[in-house]
């Protein structure tokens, strides 16, 4: 059985639902949700509401901690590459893989191995072949 973890939404316990209720009738309380898996906040919050609550409380501090963007990031032809494929576009019915520059609209065919290789395009969008 996978490990249970708590929703990281700081106000999770204040959202009143049946599944958060604990305790006997004369001593009821609501608790933070606990699950093996969550879908929000990268697997750390039980709902969009709790994700939003987290961001409201911690979002600005997270930006300050990890560093704010203080000058514009720039997309040029050099870092505008993406991998793409066309379905059944080859004569044999296979996929045609290619790299596509979404600034210049240039296309260059690549092999399926190059398509599957995560180093073909850098995380910054530069072509690496
Ligand atoms: Zn929650």
GROMACS .gro file of N, CA, C and O and ligand atoms in nm:
model
  517
    1UNK      N    1   0.084  -0.120   0.000
    1UNK     CA    2   0.000   0.000   0.000
    1UNK      C    3   0.087   0.124   0.000
    1UNK      O    4   0.187   0.132   0.070
    2UNK      N    5   0.048   0.220  -0.081
    2UNK     CA    6   0.129   0.341  -0.090
    2UNK      C    7   0.108   0.430   0.031
    2UNK      O    8   0.005   0.424   0.098
    3UNK      N    9   0.206   0.511   0.057
    3UNK     CA   10   0.208   0.599   0.173
    3UNK      C   11   0.102   0.709   0.163
    3UNK      O   12   0.087   0.769   0.058
    4UNK      N   13   0.033   0.733   0.272
    4UNK     CA   14  -0.064   0.843   0.274
    4UNK      C   15   0.007   0.973   0.306
    4UNK      O   16   0.101   0.976   0.384
    5UNK      N   17  -0.039   1.079   0.242
    5UNK     CA   18   0.018   1.211   0.271
    5UNK      C   19  -0.095   1.311   0.285
    5UNK      O   20  -0.205   1.290   0.236
    6UNK      N   21  -0.064   1.421   0.352
    6UNK     CA   22  -0.164   1.523   0.375
    6UNK      C   23  -0.166   1.626   0.262
    6UNK      O   24  -0.062   1.659   0.207
    7UNK      N   25  -0.285   1.673   0.232
    7UNK     CA   26  -0.300   1.785   0.141
    7UNK      C   27  -0.223   1.903   0.199
    7UNK      O   28  -0.228   1.928   0.319
    8UNK      N   29  -0.150   1.975   0.114
    8UNK     CA   30  -0.069   2.087   0.161
    8UNK      C   31  -0.145   2.220   0.157
    8UNK      O   32  -0.087   2.325   0.187
    9UNK      N   33  -0.271   2.216   0.122
    9UNK     CA   34  -0.352   2.338   0.126
    9UNK      C   35  -0.366   2.386   0.269
    9UNK      O   36  -0.413   2.311   0.354
   10UNK      N   37  -0.325   2.511   0.297
   10UNK     CA   38  -0.326   2.559   0.436
   10UNK      C   39  -0.465   2.573   0.496
   10UNK      O   40  -0.479   2.580   0.617
   11UNK      N   41  -0.568   2.576   0.410
   11UNK     CA   42  -0.704   2.589   0.461
   11UNK      C   43  -0.790   2.466   0.432
   11UNK      O   44  -0.912   2.472   0.437
   12UNK      N   45  -0.725   2.354   0.399
   12UNK     CA   46  -0.798   2.232   0.361
   12UNK      C   47  -0.905   2.195   0.466
   12UNK      O   48  -1.018   2.165   0.432
   13UNK      N   49  -0.866   2.202   0.593
   13UNK     CA   50  -0.957   2.162   0.701
   13UNK      C   51  -1.076   2.256   0.716
   13UNK      O   52  -1.173   2.222   0.784
   14UNK      N   53  -1.069   2.376   0.654
   14UNK     CA   54  -1.180   2.470   0.668
   14UNK      C   55  -1.286   2.452   0.560
   14UNK      O   56  -1.393   2.510   0.570
   15UNK      N   57  -1.254   2.374   0.456
   15UNK     CA   58  -1.354   2.347   0.353
   15UNK      C   59  -1.442   2.233   0.403
   15UNK      O   60  -1.395   2.122   0.424
   16UNK      N   61  -1.567   2.264   0.426
   16UNK     CA   62  -1.654   2.172   0.499
   16UNK      C   63  -1.714   2.064   0.409
   16UNK      O   64  -1.806   2.090   0.333
   17UNK      N   65  -1.659   1.945   0.417
   17UNK     CA   66  -1.716   1.831   0.345
   17UNK      C   67  -1.724   1.713   0.439
   17UNK      O   68  -1.652   1.707   0.540
   18UNK      N   69  -1.807   1.617   0.406
   18UNK     CA   70  -1.831   1.500   0.490
   18UNK      C   71  -1.702   1.422   0.517
   18UNK      O   72  -1.677   1.375   0.627
   19UNK      N   73  -1.619   1.406   0.409
   19UNK     CA   74  -1.500   1.322   0.425
   19UNK      C   75  -1.391   1.386   0.511
   19UNK      O   76  -1.296   1.320   0.549
   20UNK      N   77  -1.405   1.513   0.545
   20UNK     CA   78  -1.307   1.577   0.633
   20UNK      C   79  -1.348   1.568   0.780
   20UNK      O   80  -1.270   1.602   0.867
   21UNK      N   81  -1.470   1.523   0.805
   21UNK     CA   82  -1.520   1.521   0.942
   21UNK      C   83  -1.463   1.401   1.019
   21UNK      O   84  -1.452   1.291   0.967
   22UNK      N   85  -1.425   1.426   1.143
   22UNK     CA   86  -1.373   1.323   1.231
   22UNK      C   87  -1.435   1.341   1.369
   22UNK      O   88  -1.484   1.448   1.403
   23UNK      N   89  -1.427   1.237   1.451
   23UNK     CA   90  -1.467   1.249   1.591
   23UNK      C   91  -1.614   1.217   1.615
   23UNK      O   92  -1.694   1.212   1.521
   24UNK      N   93  -1.649   1.195   1.742
   24UNK     CA   94  -1.787   1.163   1.781
   24UNK      C   95  -1.878   1.285   1.769
   24UNK      O   96  -1.830   1.398   1.758
   25UNK      N   97  -2.006   1.261   1.775
   25UNK     CA   98  -2.106   1.365   1.754
   25UNK      C   99  -2.087   1.488   1.842
   25UNK      O  100  -2.101   1.601   1.798
   26UNK      N  101  -2.049   1.465   1.969
   26UNK     CA  102  -2.038   1.576   2.063
   26UNK      C  103  -1.900   1.645   2.056
   26UNK      O  104  -1.874   1.741   2.127
   27UNK      N  105  -1.811   1.592   1.973
   27UNK     CA  106  -1.676   1.651   1.964
   27UNK      C  107  -1.625   1.645   1.820
   27UNK      O  108  -1.519   1.591   1.792
   28UNK      N  109  -1.707   1.702   1.730
   28UNK     CA  110  -1.673   1.694   1.588
   28UNK      C  111  -1.563   1.790   1.550
   28UNK      O  112  -1.552   1.899   1.605
   29UNK      N  113  -1.483   1.748   1.456
   29UNK     CA  114  -1.379   1.837   1.401
   29UNK      C  115  -1.358   1.803   1.254
   29UNK      O  116  -1.390   1.692   1.211
   30UNK      N  117  -1.304   1.899   1.181
   30UNK     CA  118  -1.266   1.876   1.041
   30UNK      C  119  -1.115   1.867   1.032
   30UNK      O  120  -1.045   1.945   1.097
   31UNK      N  121  -1.067   1.772   0.953
   31UNK     CA  122  -0.922   1.755   0.939
   31UNK      C  123  -0.879   1.769   0.794
   31UNK      O  124  -0.956   1.745   0.701
   32UNK      N  125  -0.753   1.805   0.777
   32UNK     CA  126  -0.688   1.809   0.647
   32UNK      C  127  -0.703   1.672   0.579
   32UNK      O  128  -0.687   1.569   0.643
   33UNK      N  129  -0.734   1.675   0.450
   33UNK     CA  130  -0.749   1.549   0.376
   33UNK      C  131  -0.617   1.474   0.366
   33UNK      O  132  -0.510   1.534   0.351
   34UNK      N  133  -0.626   1.342   0.372
   34UNK     CA  134  -0.509   1.256   0.363
   34UNK      C  135  -0.536   1.150   0.257
   34UNK      O  136  -0.637   1.081   0.262
   35UNK      N  137  -0.446   1.140   0.159
   35UNK     CA  138  -0.464   1.046   0.049
   35UNK      C  139  -0.329   0.990   0.006
   35UNK      O  140  -0.225   1.046   0.040
   36UNK      N  141  -0.333   0.886  -0.075
   36UNK     CA  142  -0.207   0.834  -0.132
   36UNK      C  143  -0.167   0.913  -0.256
   36UNK      O  144  -0.052   0.913  -0.297
   37UNK      N  145  -0.265   0.981  -0.316
   37UNK     CA  146  -0.236   1.054  -0.440
   37UNK      C  147  -0.325   1.176  -0.452
   37UNK      O  148  -0.443   1.170  -0.421
   38UNK      N  149  -0.265   1.288  -0.495
   38UNK     CA  150  -0.341   1.409  -0.523
   38UNK      C  151  -0.317   1.451  -0.667
   38UNK      O  152  -0.214   1.421  -0.725
   39UNK      N  153  -0.413   1.525  -0.723
   39UNK     CA  154  -0.402   1.567  -0.863
   39UNK      C  155  -0.356   1.712  -0.879
   39UNK      O  156  -0.320   1.753  -0.988
   40UNK      N  157  -0.360   1.790  -0.772
   40UNK     CA  158  -0.330   1.933  -0.785
   40UNK      C  159  -0.198   1.969  -0.718
   40UNK      O  160  -0.146   1.892  -0.638
   41UNK      N  161  -0.149   2.088  -0.750
   41UNK     CA  162  -0.023   2.139  -0.694
   41UNK      C  163   0.088   2.034  -0.706
   41UNK      O  164   0.156   2.000  -0.611
   42UNK      N  165   0.101   1.983  -0.828
   42UNK     CA  166   0.204   1.884  -0.856
   42UNK      C  167   0.195   1.762  -0.763
   42UNK      O  168   0.296   1.710  -0.716
   43UNK      N  169   0.072   1.719  -0.736
   43UNK     CA  170   0.052   1.600  -0.652
   43UNK      C  171   0.052   1.629  -0.503
   43UNK      O  172   0.070   1.537  -0.424
   44UNK      N  173   0.031   1.755  -0.464
   44UNK     CA  174   0.038   1.790  -0.323
   44UNK      C  175  -0.088   1.854  -0.265
   44UNK      O  176  -0.091   1.886  -0.147
   45UNK      N  177  -0.190   1.874  -0.348
   45UNK     CA  178  -0.314   1.934  -0.297
   45UNK      C  179  -0.434   1.854  -0.347
   45UNK      O  180  -0.432   1.800  -0.456
   46UNK      N  181  -0.539   1.849  -0.264
   46UNK     CA  182  -0.653   1.763  -0.293
   46UNK      C  183  -0.751   1.825  -0.392
   46UNK      O  184  -0.834   1.756  -0.448
   47UNK      N  185  -0.743   1.956  -0.412
   47UNK     CA  186  -0.841   2.022  -0.498
   47UNK      C  187  -0.783   2.151  -0.556
   47UNK      O  188  -0.681   2.201  -0.508
   48UNK      N  189  -0.852   2.203  -0.655
   48UNK     CA  190  -0.810   2.330  -0.713
   48UNK      C  191  -0.820   2.441  -0.608
   48UNK      O  192  -0.738   2.532  -0.604
   49UNK      N  193  -0.921   2.429  -0.522
   49UNK     CA  194  -0.937   2.527  -0.414
   49UNK      C  195  -0.816   2.526  -0.321
   49UNK      O  196  -0.760   2.631  -0.289
   50UNK      N  197  -0.770   2.407  -0.280
   50UNK     CA  198  -0.654   2.398  -0.191
   50UNK      C  199  -0.527   2.444  -0.262
   50UNK      O  200  -0.440   2.505  -0.201
   51UNK      N  201  -0.518   2.415  -0.393
   51UNK     CA  202  -0.404   2.464  -0.470
   51UNK      C  203  -0.402   2.617  -0.470
   51UNK      O  204  -0.299   2.680  -0.449
   52UNK      N  205  -0.520   2.677  -0.491
   52UNK     CA  206  -0.531   2.822  -0.491
   52UNK      C  207  -0.500   2.880  -0.354
   52UNK      O  208  -0.432   2.983  -0.343
   53UNK      N  209  -0.547   2.812  -0.248
   53UNK     CA  210  -0.518   2.857  -0.111
   53UNK      C  211  -0.367   2.858  -0.086
   53UNK      O  212  -0.313   2.950  -0.026
   54UNK      N  213  -0.301   2.751  -0.132
   54UNK     CA  214  -0.155   2.742  -0.114
   54UNK      C  215  -0.087   2.859  -0.183
   54UNK      O  216  -0.003   2.926  -0.124
   55UNK      N  217  -0.129   2.885  -0.308
   55UNK     CA  218  -0.062   2.990  -0.383
   55UNK      C  219  -0.084   3.127  -0.320
   55UNK      O  220   0.005   3.210  -0.317
   56UNK      N  221  -0.206   3.148  -0.268
   56UNK     CA  222  -0.236   3.277  -0.206
   56UNK      C  223  -0.145   3.303  -0.086
   56UNK      O  224  -0.098   3.414  -0.065
   57UNK      N  225  -0.118   3.199  -0.008
   57UNK     CA  226  -0.036   3.214   0.113
   57UNK      C  227   0.113   3.212   0.080
   57UNK      O  228   0.191   3.291   0.133
   58UNK      N  229   0.155   3.121  -0.008
   58UNK     CA  230   0.299   3.097  -0.028
   58UNK      C  231   0.355   3.139  -0.163
   58UNK      O  232   0.476   3.139  -0.182
   59UNK      N  233   0.270   3.173  -0.260
   59UNK     CA  234   0.316   3.199  -0.395
   59UNK      C  235   0.422   3.307  -0.405
   59UNK      O  236   0.528   3.286  -0.465
   60UNK      N  237   0.398   3.422  -0.343
   60UNK     CA  238   0.494   3.533  -0.351
   60UNK      C  239   0.625   3.495  -0.283
   60UNK      O  240   0.733   3.529  -0.331
   61UNK      N  241   0.615   3.425  -0.171
   61UNK     CA  242   0.737   3.385  -0.100
   61UNK      C  243   0.817   3.286  -0.184
   61UNK      O  244   0.939   3.286  -0.183
   62UNK      N  245   0.746   3.197  -0.256
   62UNK     CA  246   0.815   3.101  -0.343
   62UNK      C  247   0.889   3.175  -0.454
   62UNK      O  248   1.003   3.142  -0.486
   63UNK      N  249   0.826   3.275  -0.512
   63UNK     CA  250   0.892   3.355  -0.617
   63UNK      C  251   1.016   3.424  -0.563
   63UNK      O  252   1.122   3.424  -0.627
   64UNK      N  253   1.005   3.480  -0.442
   64UNK     CA  254   1.121   3.546  -0.383
   64UNK      C  255   1.232   3.446  -0.353
   64UNK      O  256   1.349   3.474  -0.370
   65UNK      N  257   1.192   3.327  -0.311
   65UNK     CA  258   1.291   3.224  -0.276
   65UNK      C  259   1.365   3.173  -0.399
   65UNK      O  260   1.487   3.161  -0.398
   66UNK      N  261   1.293   3.143  -0.506
   66UNK     CA  262   1.356   3.081  -0.623
   66UNK      C  263   1.404   3.183  -0.726
   66UNK      O  264   1.472   3.147  -0.821
   67UNK      N  265   1.371   3.308  -0.705
   67UNK     CA  266   1.421   3.412  -0.794
   67UNK      C  267   1.317   3.458  -0.893
   67UNK      O  268   1.261   3.379  -0.968
   68UNK      N  269   1.294   3.587  -0.892
   68UNK     CA  270   1.198   3.645  -0.986
   68UNK      C  271   1.263   3.674  -1.120
   68UNK      O  272   1.383   3.692  -1.129
   69UNK      N  273   1.181   3.680  -1.223
   69UNK     CA  274   1.227   3.725  -1.354
   69UNK      C  275   1.239   3.876  -1.346
   69UNK      O  276   1.141   3.945  -1.315
   70UNK      N  277   1.361   3.928  -1.367
   70UNK     CA  278   1.383   4.073  -1.353
   70UNK      C  279   1.418   4.140  -1.485
   70UNK      O  280   1.435   4.260  -1.492
   71UNK      N  281   1.433   4.058  -1.590
   71UNK     CA  282   1.450   4.113  -1.725
   71UNK      C  283   1.380   4.018  -1.820
   71UNK      O  284   1.359   3.901  -1.786
   72UNK      N  285   1.340   4.069  -1.938
   72UNK     CA  286   1.260   3.983  -2.026
   72UNK      C  287   1.338   3.860  -2.072
   72UNK      O  288   1.458   3.870  -2.101
   73UNK      N  289   1.272   3.745  -2.075
   73UNK     CA  290   1.329   3.630  -2.142
   73UNK      C  291   1.300   3.649  -2.290
   73UNK      O  292   1.199   3.709  -2.326
   74UNK      N  293   1.390   3.600  -2.377
   74UNK     CA  294   1.378   3.628  -2.519
   74UNK      C  295   1.376   3.499  -2.600
   74UNK      O  296   1.459   3.411  -2.580
   75UNK      N  297   1.279   3.490  -2.689
   75UNK     CA  298   1.273   3.379  -2.783
   75UNK      C  299   1.326   3.428  -2.917
   75UNK      O  300   1.276   3.525  -2.973
   76UNK      N  301   1.431   3.361  -2.964
   76UNK     CA  302   1.486   3.393  -3.096
   76UNK      C  303   1.483   3.266  -3.180
   76UNK      O  304   1.448   3.159  -3.129
   77UNK      N  305   1.524   3.277  -3.305
   77UNK     CA  306   1.526   3.159  -3.391
   77UNK      C  307   1.615   3.049  -3.331
   77UNK      O  308   1.594   2.930  -3.353
   78UNK      N  309   1.714   3.090  -3.253
   78UNK     CA  310   1.810   2.997  -3.194
   78UNK      C  311   1.746   2.904  -3.090
   78UNK      O  312   1.787   2.790  -3.074
   79UNK      N  313   1.648   2.952  -3.016
   79UNK     CA  314   1.590   2.868  -2.910
   79UNK      C  315   1.440   2.845  -2.926
   79UNK      O  316   1.367   2.832  -2.829
   80UNK      N  317   1.396   2.841  -3.053
   80UNK     CA  318   1.253   2.824  -3.080
   80UNK      C  319   1.221   2.686  -3.140
   80UNK      O  320   1.122   2.670  -3.210
   81UNK      N  321   1.305   2.587  -3.110
   81UNK     CA  322   1.285   2.454  -3.169
   81UNK      C  323   1.196   2.365  -3.083
   81UNK      O  324   1.203   2.367  -2.960
   82UNK      N  325   1.112   2.289  -3.151
   82UNK     CA  326   1.026   2.190  -3.085
   82UNK      C  327   1.028   2.064  -3.170
   82UNK      O  328   1.047   2.069  -3.290
   83UNK      N  329   1.004   1.949  -3.105
   83UNK     CA  330   0.992   1.824  -3.180
   83UNK      C  331   0.845   1.803  -3.215
   83UNK      O  332   0.757   1.831  -3.135
   84UNK      N  333   0.824   1.753  -3.334
   84UNK     CA  334   0.687   1.725  -3.377
   84UNK      C  335   0.685   1.598  -3.462
   84UNK      O  336   0.788   1.550  -3.506
   85UNK      N  337   0.565   1.549  -3.486
   85UNK     CA  338   0.552   1.441  -3.583
   85UNK      C  339   0.418   1.452  -3.652
   85UNK      O  340   0.324   1.511  -3.597
   86UNK      N  341   0.413   1.400  -3.775
   86UNK     CA  342   0.288   1.392  -3.849
   86UNK      C  343   0.245   1.246  -3.853
   86UNK      O  344   0.324   1.158  -3.885
   87UNK      N  345   0.121   1.224  -3.823
   87UNK     CA  346   0.068   1.090  -3.813
   87UNK      C  347   0.048   1.029  -3.951
   87UNK      O  348  -0.015   1.090  -4.037
   88UNK      N  349   0.105   0.911  -3.975
   88UNK     CA  350   0.088   0.837  -4.101
   88UNK      C  351   0.122   0.921  -4.224
   88UNK      O  352   0.056   0.912  -4.326
   89UNK      N  353   0.224   1.006  -4.212
   89UNK     CA  354   0.254   1.092  -4.325
   89UNK      C  355   0.360   1.033  -4.417
   89UNK      O  356   0.379   1.081  -4.528
   90UNK      N  357   0.427   0.927  -4.370
   90UNK     CA  358   0.526   0.866  -4.459
   90UNK      C  359   0.457   0.771  -4.555
   90UNK      O  360   0.346   0.724  -4.531
   91UNK      N  361   0.528   0.740  -4.665
   91UNK     CA  362   0.470   0.649  -4.766
   91UNK      C  363   0.437   0.513  -4.708
   91UNK      O  364   0.340   0.449  -4.749
   92UNK      N  365   0.516   0.466  -4.610
   92UNK     CA  366   0.491   0.335  -4.549
   92UNK      C  367   0.389   0.344  -4.435
   92UNK      O  368   0.365   0.246  -4.365
   93UNK      N  369   0.327   0.459  -4.417
   93UNK     CA  370   0.224   0.473  -4.315
   93UNK      C  371   0.277   0.508  -4.177
   93UNK      O  372   0.201   0.520  -4.083
   94UNK      N  373   0.410   0.522  -4.166
   94UNK     CA  374   0.468   0.555  -4.036
   94UNK      C  375   0.462   0.704  -4.006
   94UNK      O  376   0.416   0.783  -4.088
   95UNK      N  377   0.508   0.736  -3.887
   95UNK     CA  378   0.512   0.876  -3.846
   95UNK      C  379   0.632   0.947  -3.909
   95UNK      O  380   0.739   0.890  -3.918
   96UNK      N  381   0.614   1.069  -3.956
   96UNK     CA  382   0.726   1.152  -3.999
   96UNK      C  383   0.764   1.243  -3.882
   96UNK      O  384   0.685   1.327  -3.842
   97UNK      N  385   0.884   1.221  -3.828
   97UNK     CA  386   0.931   1.303  -3.717
   97UNK      C  387   1.014   1.419  -3.770
   97UNK      O  388   1.086   1.404  -3.868
   98UNK      N  389   1.002   1.531  -3.707
   98UNK     CA  390   1.082   1.645  -3.748
   98UNK      C  391   1.097   1.746  -3.634
   98UNK      O  392   1.026   1.738  -3.533
   99UNK      N  393   1.194   1.834  -3.650
   99UNK     CA  394   1.205   1.947  -3.559
   99UNK      C  395   1.148   2.068  -3.631
   99UNK      O  396   1.161   2.082  -3.752
  100UNK      N  397   1.081   2.151  -3.553
  100UNK     CA  398   1.010   2.265  -3.607
  100UNK      C  399   1.050   2.391  -3.531
  100UNK      O  400   1.050   2.392  -3.408
  101UNK      N  401   1.087   2.492  -3.605
  101UNK     CA  402   1.121   2.620  -3.542
  101UNK      C  403   0.997   2.708  -3.547
  101UNK      O  404   0.955   2.752  -3.654
  102UNK      N  405   0.937   2.732  -3.432
  102UNK     CA  406   0.808   2.802  -3.435
  102UNK      C  407   0.823   2.953  -3.445
  102UNK      O  408   0.723   3.025  -3.441
  103UNK      N  409   0.946   3.000  -3.464
  103UNK     CA  410   0.964   3.142  -3.496
  103UNK      C  411   0.982   3.159  -3.647
  103UNK      O  412   0.919   3.243  -3.709
  104UNK      N  413   1.067   3.075  -3.707
  104UNK     CA  414   1.094   3.086  -3.851
  104UNK      C  415   1.009   2.991  -3.934
  104UNK      O  416   1.007   2.999  -4.056
  105UNK      N  417   0.941   2.895  -3.866
  105UNK     CA  418   0.859   2.792  -3.929
  105UNK      C  419   0.942   2.694  -4.013
  105UNK      O  420   0.888   2.620  -4.096
  106UNK      N  421   1.074   2.691  -3.991
  106UNK     CA  422   1.160   2.594  -4.059
  106UNK      C  423   1.135   2.454  -4.003
  106UNK      O  424   1.114   2.439  -3.883
  107UNK      N  425   1.135   2.355  -4.094
  107UNK     CA  426   1.120   2.214  -4.053
  107UNK      C  427   1.241   2.136  -4.100
  107UNK      O  428   1.286   2.155  -4.212
  108UNK      N  429   1.291   2.048  -4.014
  108UNK     CA  430   1.400   1.957  -4.054
  108UNK      C  431   1.364   1.817  -4.010
  108UNK      O  432   1.334   1.795  -3.891
  109UNK      N  433   1.363   1.720  -4.104
  109UNK     CA  434   1.330   1.583  -4.066
  109UNK      C  435   1.433   1.526  -3.968
  109UNK      O  436   1.553   1.556  -3.978
  110UNK      N  437   1.387   1.446  -3.873
  110UNK     CA  438   1.476   1.374  -3.782
  110UNK      C  439   1.430   1.229  -3.776
  110UNK      O  440   1.318   1.196  -3.819
  111UNK      N  441   1.515   1.142  -3.725
  111UNK     CA  442   1.479   1.002  -3.711
  111UNK      C  443   1.393   0.984  -3.586
  111UNK      O  444   1.386   1.073  -3.500
  112UNK      N  445   1.329   0.868  -3.577
  112UNK     CA  446   1.250   0.838  -3.458
  112UNK      C  447   1.340   0.834  -3.335
  112UNK      O  448   1.300   0.875  -3.225
  113UNK      N  449   1.464   0.784  -3.352
  113UNK     CA  450   1.558   0.780  -3.240
  113UNK      C  451   1.591   0.921  -3.192
  113UNK      O  452   1.598   0.947  -3.072
  114UNK      N  453   1.609   1.013  -3.286
  114UNK     CA  454   1.635   1.153  -3.247
  114UNK      C  455   1.512   1.214  -3.180
  114UNK      O  456   1.524   1.292  -3.087
  115UNK      N  457   1.393   1.173  -3.227
  115UNK     CA  458   1.270   1.223  -3.166
  115UNK      C  459   1.260   1.177  -3.021
  115UNK      O  460   1.223   1.252  -2.931
  116UNK      N  461   1.294   1.048  -2.998
  116UNK     CA  462   1.283   0.992  -2.863
  116UNK      C  463   1.396   1.038  -2.770
  116UNK      O  464   1.382   1.030  -2.649
  117UNK      N  465   1.505   1.087  -2.828
  117UNK     CA  466   1.618   1.132  -2.748
  117UNK      C  467   1.588   1.269  -2.686
  117UNK      O  468   1.568   1.367  -2.756
  118UNK      N  469   1.586   1.275  -2.553
  118UNK     CA  470   1.550   1.402  -2.487
  118UNK      C  471   1.656   1.510  -2.503
  118UNK      O  472   1.632   1.626  -2.471
  119UNK      N  473   1.775   1.472  -2.552
  119UNK     CA  474   1.882   1.572  -2.571
  119UNK      C  475   1.880   1.636  -2.709
  119UNK      O  476   1.961   1.725  -2.736
  120UNK      N  477   1.790   1.592  -2.797
  120UNK     CA  478   1.784   1.648  -2.932
  120UNK      C  479   1.757   1.799  -2.928
  120UNK      O  480   1.811   1.875  -3.007
  121UNK      N  481   1.674   1.840  -2.833
  121UNK     CA  482   1.649   1.982  -2.810
  121UNK      C  483   1.674   2.009  -2.662
  121UNK      O  484   1.627   1.935  -2.577
  122UNK      N  485   1.751   2.113  -2.633
  122UNK     CA  486   1.783   2.144  -2.494
  122UNK      C  487   1.658   2.196  -2.423
  122UNK      O  488   1.562   2.237  -2.488
  123UNK      N  489   1.659   2.193  -2.289
  123UNK     CA  490   1.544   2.249  -2.215
  123UNK      C  491   1.516   2.394  -2.252
  123UNK      O  492   1.404   2.441  -2.236
  124UNK      N  493   1.618   2.464  -2.303
  124UNK     CA  494   1.599   2.604  -2.343
  124UNK      C  495   1.547   2.619  -2.486
  124UNK      O  496   1.528   2.730  -2.534
  125UNK      N  497   1.528   2.506  -2.556
  125UNK     CA  498   1.473   2.513  -2.690
  125UNK      C  499   1.575   2.523  -2.802
  125UNK      O  500   1.542   2.557  -2.915
  126UNK      N  501   1.702   2.493  -2.769
  126UNK     CA  502   1.805   2.498  -2.873
  126UNK      C  503   1.824   2.360  -2.935
  126UNK      O  504   1.817   2.258  -2.867
  127UNK      N  505   1.849   2.360  -3.065
  127UNK     CA  506   1.870   2.237  -3.138
  127UNK      C  507   2.007   2.180  -3.101
  127UNK      O  508   2.105   2.252  -3.098
  128UNK      N  509   2.012   2.049  -3.076
  128UNK     CA  510   2.135   1.988  -3.028
  128UNK      C  511   2.173   1.867  -3.114
  128UNK      O  512   2.212   1.764  -3.062
  129UNK      N  513   2.155   1.879  -3.247
  129UNK     CA  514   2.193   1.770  -3.337
  129UNK      C  515   2.273   1.824  -3.454
  129UNK      O  516   2.271   1.942  -3.481
  130LIG    ZN1  517  -0.701   1.999   0.053
   0.00000   0.00000   0.00000
